[in-house]
PDB file of C-alpha atoms in Angstrom:
ATOM      1  CA  UNK E 192      14.528  -2.969   0.759  1.00 60.00           C
ATOM      2  CA  UNK E 193      15.905  -0.848   3.578  1.00 62.00           C
ATOM      3  CA  UNK E 194      14.062  -0.709   6.900  1.00 89.00           C
ATOM      4  CA  UNK E 195      12.286   2.462   8.028  1.00 94.00           C
ATOM      5  CA  UNK E 196      11.400   3.768  11.500  1.00 95.00           C
ATOM      6  CA  UNK E 197       8.453   6.098  12.130  1.00 97.00           C
ATOM      7  CA  UNK E 198       6.783   7.352  15.319  1.00 97.00           C
ATOM      8  CA  UNK E 199       3.548   5.438  15.942  1.00 96.00           C
ATOM      9  CA  UNK E 200       1.395   8.541  16.295  1.00 97.00           C
ATOM     10  CA  UNK E 201       1.406  12.331  16.042  1.00 97.00           C
ATOM     11  CA  UNK E 202      -1.061  15.147  16.591  1.00 97.00           C
ATOM     12  CA  UNK E 203      -1.278  18.377  14.624  1.00 97.00           C
ATOM     13  CA  UNK E 204      -3.643  21.337  14.820  1.00 97.00           C
ATOM     14  CA  UNK E 205      -5.834  22.020  11.823  1.00 97.00           C
ATOM     15  CA  UNK E 206      -4.316  24.671   9.550  1.00 97.00           C
ATOM     16  CA  UNK E 207      -0.786  24.103  10.813  1.00 97.00           C
ATOM     17  CA  UNK E 208       1.993  22.289   9.003  1.00 97.00           C
ATOM     18  CA  UNK E 209       2.277  18.587   9.811  1.00 98.00           C
ATOM     19  CA  UNK E 210       5.850  17.291   9.780  1.00 98.00           C
ATOM     20  CA  UNK E 211       6.176  13.509   9.713  1.00 98.00           C
ATOM     21  CA  UNK E 212       9.676  12.077  10.262  1.00 98.00           C
ATOM     22  CA  UNK E 213      11.120   8.854   8.920  1.00 97.00           C
ATOM     23  CA  UNK E 214      14.490   7.262   9.644  1.00 97.00           C
ATOM     24  CA  UNK E 215      16.089   5.032   7.011  1.00 95.00           C
ATOM     25  CA  UNK E 216      19.723   4.822   8.063  1.00 94.00           C
ATOM     26  CA  UNK E 217      20.482   1.720   5.933  1.00 92.00           C
ATOM     27  CA  UNK E 218      19.215   3.204   2.670  1.00 92.00           C
ATOM     28  CA  UNK E 219      21.250   2.293  -0.412  1.00 89.00           C
ATOM     29  CA  UNK E 220      22.350   4.659  -3.133  1.00 87.00           C
ATOM     30  CA  UNK E 221      19.755   3.439  -5.625  1.00 85.00           C
ATOM     31  CA  UNK E 222      16.816   3.400  -3.183  1.00 88.00           C
ATOM     32  CA  UNK E 223      14.079   6.015  -3.228  1.00 90.00           C
ATOM     33  CA  UNK E 224      11.887   7.211  -0.363  1.00 93.00           C
ATOM     34  CA  UNK E 225       8.151   6.809  -0.999  1.00 93.00           C
ATOM     35  CA  UNK E 226       5.231   8.023   1.089  1.00 96.00           C
ATOM     36  CA  UNK E 227       1.720   6.595   1.044  1.00 96.00           C
ATOM     37  CA  UNK E 228      -1.201   7.293   3.345  1.00 97.00           C
ATOM     38  CA  UNK E 229      -4.225   5.233   4.336  1.00 96.00           C
ATOM     39  CA  UNK E 230      -7.422   6.820   5.514  1.00 95.00           C
ATOM     40  CA  UNK E 231      -9.383   4.543   7.816  1.00 90.00           C
ATOM     41  CA  UNK E 232     -10.757   1.423   6.092  1.00 87.00           C
ATOM     42  CA  UNK E 233      -9.656   2.563   2.635  1.00 92.00           C
ATOM     43  CA  UNK E 234      -6.831   1.528   0.340  1.00 93.00           C
ATOM     44  CA  UNK E 235      -3.509   3.401   0.615  1.00 94.00           C
ATOM     45  CA  UNK E 236      -2.867   6.409  -1.612  1.00 95.00           C
ATOM     46  CA  UNK E 237       0.459   7.481  -3.104  1.00 93.00           C
ATOM     47  CA  UNK E 238       1.656  10.908  -1.902  1.00 96.00           C
ATOM     48  CA  UNK E 239       5.190  11.595  -3.111  1.00 95.00           C
ATOM     49  CA  UNK E 240       8.617  10.050  -3.636  1.00 92.00           C
ATOM     50  CA  UNK E 241      12.224  11.236  -3.970  1.00 92.00           C
ATOM     51  CA  UNK E 242      15.840  10.130  -4.283  1.00 91.00           C
ATOM     52  CA  UNK E 243      17.982  12.891  -2.792  1.00 90.00           C
ATOM     53  CA  UNK E 244      16.566  16.235  -3.835  1.00 86.00           C
ATOM     54  CA  UNK E 245      13.637  17.783  -2.038  1.00 93.00           C
ATOM     55  CA  UNK E 246      10.361  17.241  -3.845  1.00 95.00           C
ATOM     56  CA  UNK E 247       7.031  19.061  -3.821  1.00 96.00           C
ATOM     57  CA  UNK E 248       3.681  18.308  -5.386  1.00 95.00           C
ATOM     58  CA  UNK E 249       0.107  19.384  -4.843  1.00 95.00           C
ATOM     59  CA  UNK E 250      -0.267  17.168  -1.788  1.00 94.00           C
ATOM     60  CA  UNK E 251       2.969  17.544   0.148  1.00 97.00           C
ATOM     61  CA  UNK E 252       6.687  18.268   0.294  1.00 98.00           C
ATOM     62  CA  UNK E 253       9.438  15.756   0.935  1.00 98.00           C
ATOM     63  CA  UNK E 254      12.657  16.847   2.576  1.00 98.00           C
ATOM     64  CA  UNK E 255      15.539  14.330   2.461  1.00 97.00           C
ATOM     65  CA  UNK E 256      18.664  14.958   4.542  1.00 96.00           C
ATOM     66  CA  UNK E 257      21.979  15.275   2.750  1.00 95.00           C
ATOM     67  CA  UNK E 258      23.195  11.908   4.051  1.00 95.00           C
ATOM     68  CA  UNK E 259      19.805  10.417   3.023  1.00 95.00           C
ATOM     69  CA  UNK E 260      19.445   8.653   6.361  1.00 95.00           C
ATOM     70  CA  UNK E 261      16.205  10.401   7.223  1.00 96.00           C
ATOM     71  CA  UNK E 262      13.396  12.349   5.627  1.00 97.00           C
ATOM     72  CA  UNK E 263      10.381  14.451   6.556  1.00 98.00           C
ATOM     73  CA  UNK E 264       7.006  14.578   4.878  1.00 98.00           C
ATOM     74  CA  UNK E 265       5.390  17.993   5.205  1.00 98.00           C
ATOM     75  CA  UNK E 266       1.675  18.660   4.812  1.00 98.00           C
ATOM     76  CA  UNK E 267       1.751  22.471   4.674  1.00 96.00           C
ATOM     77  CA  UNK E 268      -1.777  23.269   5.873  1.00 94.00           C
ATOM     78  CA  UNK E 269      -3.270  20.201   7.493  1.00 96.00           C
ATOM     79  CA  UNK E 270      -7.021  19.661   7.362  1.00 97.00           C
ATOM     80  CA  UNK E 271      -9.221  17.178   9.196  1.00 97.00           C
ATOM     81  CA  UNK E 272      -9.252  15.043   6.041  1.00 96.00           C
ATOM     82  CA  UNK E 273      -5.503  14.523   6.414  1.00 97.00           C
ATOM     83  CA  UNK E 274      -6.101  12.308   9.456  1.00 98.00           C
ATOM     84  CA  UNK E 275      -4.682   8.975   8.316  1.00 97.00           C
ATOM     85  CA  UNK E 276      -1.850   6.479   8.735  1.00 97.00           C
ATOM     86  CA  UNK E 277       1.234   7.626   6.814  1.00 98.00           C
ATOM     87  CA  UNK E 278       3.711   5.044   5.555  1.00 96.00           C
ATOM     88  CA  UNK E 279       7.332   5.752   4.666  1.00 96.00           C
ATOM     89  CA  UNK E 280       8.743   3.104   2.305  1.00 93.00           C
ATOM     90  CA  UNK E 281      12.253   2.745   0.935  1.00 90.00           C
ATOM     91  CA  UNK E 282      12.866   0.756  -2.219  1.00 84.00           C
ATOM     92  CA  UNK E 283      14.744   0.700  -5.488  1.00 78.00           C
ATOM     93  CA  UNK E 284      13.280   3.246  -7.874  1.00 66.00           C
ATOM     94  CA  UNK E 285      10.339   1.804  -9.732  1.00 59.00           C
ATOM     95  CA  UNK E 286      11.189  -1.483  -8.071  1.00 55.00           C
ATOM     96  CA  UNK E 287      10.214  -3.373 -11.151  1.00 57.00           C
ATOM     97  CA  UNK E 288       6.714  -4.586 -10.472  1.00 61.00           C
ATOM     98  CA  UNK E 289       7.173  -6.308  -7.152  1.00 72.00           C
ATOM     99  CA  UNK E 290       5.180  -5.315  -4.097  1.00 81.00           C
ATOM    100  CA  UNK E 291       5.657  -2.660  -1.441  1.00 85.00           C
ATOM    101  CA  UNK E 292       6.810  -3.371   2.108  1.00 86.00           C
ATOM    102  CA  UNK E 293       4.633  -1.501   4.605  1.00 89.00           C
ATOM    103  CA  UNK E 294       5.566  -0.993   8.242  1.00 89.00           C
ATOM    104  CA  UNK E 295       3.062   0.185  10.836  1.00 90.00           C
ATOM    105  CA  UNK E 296       3.378   3.827   9.792  1.00 95.00           C
ATOM    106  CA  UNK E 297       2.503   6.986  11.722  1.00 97.00           C
ATOM    107  CA  UNK E 298      -1.089   7.642  12.712  1.00 97.00           C
ATOM    108  CA  UNK E 299      -1.492  11.379  12.164  1.00 98.00           C
ATOM    109  CA  UNK E 300      -4.455  12.935  13.952  1.00 98.00           C
ATOM    110  CA  UNK E 301      -5.463  16.448  12.934  1.00 97.00           C
ATOM    111  CA  UNK E 302      -7.137  18.262  15.820  1.00 96.00           C
ATOM    112  CA  UNK E 303      -9.829  20.892  15.133  1.00 94.00           C
TER     113      UNK E 303
ATOM    114  CA  UNK Z  25     -14.230   6.283 -14.247  1.00 57.00           C
ATOM    115  CA  UNK Z  26     -10.854   4.556 -14.315  1.00 66.00           C
ATOM    116  CA  UNK Z  27      -9.831   2.617 -11.260  1.00 92.00           C
ATOM    117  CA  UNK Z  28      -9.790  -0.609  -9.320  1.00 95.00           C
ATOM    118  CA  UNK Z  29     -12.897  -2.335  -8.063  1.00 95.00           C
ATOM    119  CA  UNK Z  30     -13.103  -4.994  -5.420  1.00 96.00           C
ATOM    120  CA  UNK Z  31     -16.232  -6.852  -4.534  1.00 89.00           C
ATOM    121  CA  UNK Z  32     -17.878  -7.419  -2.237  1.00 91.00           C
ATOM    122  CA  UNK Z  33     -16.943  -4.862   0.437  1.00 92.00           C
ATOM    123  CA  UNK Z  34     -17.851  -7.279   3.237  1.00 95.00           C
ATOM    124  CA  UNK Z  35     -17.762 -11.075   2.985  1.00 94.00           C
ATOM    125  CA  UNK Z  36     -18.681 -13.698   5.547  1.00 94.00           C
ATOM    126  CA  UNK Z  37     -17.783 -17.387   5.293  1.00 92.00           C
ATOM    127  CA  UNK Z  38     -17.802 -20.484   7.404  1.00 91.00           C
ATOM    128  CA  UNK Z  39     -14.518 -22.087   8.368  1.00 91.00           C
ATOM    129  CA  UNK Z  40     -13.416 -24.761   5.911  1.00 90.00           C
ATOM    130  CA  UNK Z  41     -14.867 -23.068   2.844  1.00 91.00           C
ATOM    131  CA  UNK Z  42     -12.802 -21.629   0.026  1.00 94.00           C
ATOM    132  CA  UNK Z  43     -13.695 -18.081  -0.971  1.00 94.00           C
ATOM    133  CA  UNK Z  44     -12.684 -16.011  -3.994  1.00 95.00           C
ATOM    134  CA  UNK Z  45     -12.204 -12.251  -3.821  1.00 96.00           C
ATOM    135  CA  UNK Z  46     -12.647 -10.237  -6.988  1.00 96.00           C
ATOM    136  CA  UNK Z  47     -10.290  -7.521  -8.262  1.00 97.00           C
ATOM    137  CA  UNK Z  48     -10.781  -5.717 -11.566  1.00 97.00           C
ATOM    138  CA  UNK Z  49      -8.896  -2.746 -13.028  1.00 97.00           C
ATOM    139  CA  UNK Z  50      -9.527  -0.654 -16.149  1.00 96.00           C
ATOM    140  CA  UNK Z  51      -6.282   1.330 -15.934  1.00 94.00           C
ATOM    141  CA  UNK Z  52      -4.517  -0.865 -18.505  1.00 93.00           C
ATOM    142  CA  UNK Z  53      -1.871  -1.677 -15.889  1.00 92.00           C
ATOM    143  CA  UNK Z  54       0.438  -4.636 -16.376  1.00 91.00           C
ATOM    144  CA  UNK Z  55       1.136  -5.314 -12.697  1.00 92.00           C
ATOM    145  CA  UNK Z  56      -1.377  -6.310 -10.020  1.00 95.00           C
ATOM    146  CA  UNK Z  57      -0.997  -7.142  -6.339  1.00 95.00           C
ATOM    147  CA  UNK Z  58      -2.825  -8.603  -3.354  1.00 97.00           C
ATOM    148  CA  UNK Z  59      -2.146  -7.467   0.191  1.00 96.00           C
ATOM    149  CA  UNK Z  60      -3.539  -8.486   3.546  1.00 97.00           C
ATOM    150  CA  UNK Z  61      -3.971  -6.106   6.485  1.00 95.00           C
ATOM    151  CA  UNK Z  62      -4.662  -7.095  10.081  1.00 94.00           C
ATOM    152  CA  UNK Z  63      -5.884  -4.573  12.699  1.00 90.00           C
ATOM    153  CA  UNK Z  64      -3.220  -2.028  13.644  1.00 87.00           C
ATOM    154  CA  UNK Z  65      -0.718  -3.476  11.201  1.00 89.00           C
ATOM    155  CA  UNK Z  66       0.743  -2.484   7.867  1.00 90.00           C
ATOM    156  CA  UNK Z  67      -0.021  -4.282   4.611  1.00 92.00           C
ATOM    157  CA  UNK Z  68       1.639  -7.597   3.809  1.00 94.00           C
ATOM    158  CA  UNK Z  69       2.107  -8.850   0.255  1.00 94.00           C
ATOM    159  CA  UNK Z  70       0.353 -12.114  -0.643  1.00 96.00           C
ATOM    160  CA  UNK Z  71       0.861 -12.459  -4.401  1.00 96.00           C
ATOM    161  CA  UNK Z  72       1.752 -10.240  -7.308  1.00 94.00           C
ATOM    162  CA  UNK Z  73       1.618 -10.499 -11.062  1.00 94.00           C
ATOM    163  CA  UNK Z  74       3.802  -8.550 -13.460  1.00 90.00           C
ATOM    164  CA  UNK Z  75       2.067  -9.730 -16.618  1.00 91.00           C
ATOM    165  CA  UNK Z  76      -0.810 -11.899 -17.807  1.00 94.00           C
ATOM    166  CA  UNK Z  77      -0.414 -15.625 -17.123  1.00 95.00           C
ATOM    167  CA  UNK Z  78       2.421 -15.028 -14.679  1.00 94.00           C
ATOM    168  CA  UNK Z  79       2.450 -14.439 -10.918  1.00 95.00           C
ATOM    169  CA  UNK Z  80       4.820 -14.723  -7.967  1.00 94.00           C
ATOM    170  CA  UNK Z  81       4.420 -15.455  -4.279  1.00 95.00           C
ATOM    171  CA  UNK Z  82       4.774 -12.591  -1.857  1.00 93.00           C
ATOM    172  CA  UNK Z  83       5.680 -12.753   1.808  1.00 92.00           C
ATOM    173  CA  UNK Z  84       2.596 -14.643   3.029  1.00 95.00           C
ATOM    174  CA  UNK Z  85       1.339 -16.762   0.119  1.00 96.00           C
ATOM    175  CA  UNK Z  86       0.577 -19.936   2.099  1.00 96.00           C
ATOM    176  CA  UNK Z  87      -3.122 -20.768   2.032  1.00 96.00           C
ATOM    177  CA  UNK Z  88      -3.857 -18.470  -0.909  1.00 97.00           C
ATOM    178  CA  UNK Z  89      -4.000 -18.927  -4.677  1.00 97.00           C
ATOM    179  CA  UNK Z  90      -4.372 -16.530  -7.616  1.00 98.00           C
ATOM    180  CA  UNK Z  91      -4.829 -16.533 -11.363  1.00 97.00           C
ATOM    181  CA  UNK Z  92      -4.113 -13.937 -14.031  1.00 97.00           C
ATOM    182  CA  UNK Z  93      -5.901 -15.027 -17.169  1.00 97.00           C
ATOM    183  CA  UNK Z  94      -6.804 -11.490 -18.209  1.00 97.00           C
ATOM    184  CA  UNK Z  95      -4.894  -8.237 -17.863  1.00 96.00           C
ATOM    185  CA  UNK Z  96      -7.738  -6.528 -16.035  1.00 97.00           C
ATOM    186  CA  UNK Z  97      -8.539  -9.271 -13.526  1.00 98.00           C
ATOM    187  CA  UNK Z  98      -6.573 -10.821 -10.646  1.00 98.00           C
ATOM    188  CA  UNK Z  99      -8.846 -12.900  -8.379  1.00 97.00           C
ATOM    189  CA  UNK Z 100      -7.594 -14.181  -5.018  1.00 97.00           C
ATOM    190  CA  UNK Z 101      -8.814 -17.451  -3.510  1.00 97.00           C
ATOM    191  CA  UNK Z 102      -8.547 -17.865   0.223  1.00 96.00           C
ATOM    192  CA  UNK Z 103      -8.410 -21.607   0.768  1.00 94.00           C
ATOM    193  CA  UNK Z 104      -9.341 -23.645   3.809  1.00 89.00           C
ATOM    194  CA  UNK Z 105      -5.594 -24.140   4.379  1.00 88.00           C
ATOM    195  CA  UNK Z 106      -5.233 -20.486   5.440  1.00 90.00           C
ATOM    196  CA  UNK Z 107      -5.162 -20.738   9.223  1.00 89.00           C
ATOM    197  CA  UNK Z 108      -6.315 -17.217  10.051  1.00 92.00           C
ATOM    198  CA  UNK Z 109      -8.187 -15.834   7.028  1.00 94.00           C
ATOM    199  CA  UNK Z 110     -10.172 -13.060   8.742  1.00 96.00           C
ATOM    200  CA  UNK Z 111      -8.586  -9.810   7.545  1.00 96.00           C
ATOM    201  CA  UNK Z 112      -8.902  -6.786   5.276  1.00 97.00           C
ATOM    202  CA  UNK Z 113      -7.768  -7.655   1.731  1.00 97.00           C
ATOM    203  CA  UNK Z 114      -6.499  -4.982  -0.643  1.00 97.00           C
ATOM    204  CA  UNK Z 115      -5.838  -5.258  -4.346  1.00 97.00           C
ATOM    205  CA  UNK Z 116      -3.574  -2.833  -6.210  1.00 95.00           C
ATOM    206  CA  UNK Z 117      -2.215  -2.268  -9.684  1.00 94.00           C
ATOM    207  CA  UNK Z 118       0.629  -0.342 -11.272  1.00 90.00           C
ATOM    208  CA  UNK Z 119       1.975   0.366 -14.737  1.00 85.00           C
ATOM    209  CA  UNK Z 120       4.858  -1.964 -13.975  1.00 73.00           C
ATOM    210  CA  UNK Z 121       8.571  -1.951 -14.547  1.00 64.00           C
ATOM    211  CA  UNK Z 122       8.417   0.473 -17.482  1.00 60.00           C
ATOM    212  CA  UNK Z 123       7.057   3.326 -15.396  1.00 58.00           C
ATOM    213  CA  UNK Z 124      10.335   4.780 -14.152  1.00 66.00           C
ATOM    214  CA  UNK Z 125      11.013   5.638 -10.520  1.00 68.00           C
ATOM    215  CA  UNK Z 126       7.442   6.475  -9.538  1.00 72.00           C
ATOM    216  CA  UNK Z 127       5.705   3.146 -10.259  1.00 76.00           C
ATOM    217  CA  UNK Z 128       2.772   4.332  -8.173  1.00 85.00           C
ATOM    218  CA  UNK Z 129       0.460   1.613  -6.939  1.00 90.00           C
ATOM    219  CA  UNK Z 130      -3.255   2.324  -7.110  1.00 92.00           C
ATOM    220  CA  UNK Z 131      -5.344   0.551  -4.493  1.00 95.00           C
ATOM    221  CA  UNK Z 132      -8.905  -0.675  -4.524  1.00 96.00           C
ATOM    222  CA  UNK Z 133     -11.359  -0.072  -1.662  1.00 95.00           C
ATOM    223  CA  UNK Z 134     -10.700  -3.469  -0.090  1.00 96.00           C
ATOM    224  CA  UNK Z 135     -12.752  -6.479   0.970  1.00 97.00           C
ATOM    225  CA  UNK Z 136     -13.226  -7.232   4.649  1.00 96.00           C
ATOM    226  CA  UNK Z 137     -13.414 -11.008   5.050  1.00 96.00           C
ATOM    227  CA  UNK Z 138     -14.755 -12.588   8.214  1.00 95.00           C
ATOM    228  CA  UNK Z 139     -14.512 -16.355   8.680  1.00 93.00           C
ATOM    229  CA  UNK Z 140     -16.297 -17.982  11.600  1.00 91.00           C
TER     230      UNK Z 140
END
């Protein structure tokens, strides 16, 4: 799986959009970008994934650059409950049933 | 409610003792996983199982053992050979290889193991 680079921490004001960057310059053509988040002392939660088109669901939007070397997760109206560690993971789509490779992620802190 | 349960939430053991962590899922998922998390770090894969009666080592399998006798259960034993067993242990499951690109993993609440 390709390696990802994320900033260790970010702040965002409540109600504003939170934009979390991820660099994955060695991504292969068949690898997807996945985002999970982990609220303190809980298990991670899937947010969204994409291959090359931008994706949106009820939780977030995922913007992938045209060269696919970086992406941005957008939480459109951040709330205090969005404070968590966000993990960007690159892997082959579906990946069979092998495990995920988690880096240290970005600790997003939503400020009231 | 469908989901993954892990018990207990907190577990304390003396050094040199084996301990087994429970993981049960009622999602009818084929694949199950065990991860370990140390403070300030991401998750690391210990073992995973794609189907009943089959499992593979992950990145840090030394000192751990698993079994997969039933689809819904994937217990993890932390043996006395594990040099630094104190950690937060997370179990997960997914539909498996037939799920397409998403193959979302669903995580349990975790067990925090302290060995002294």
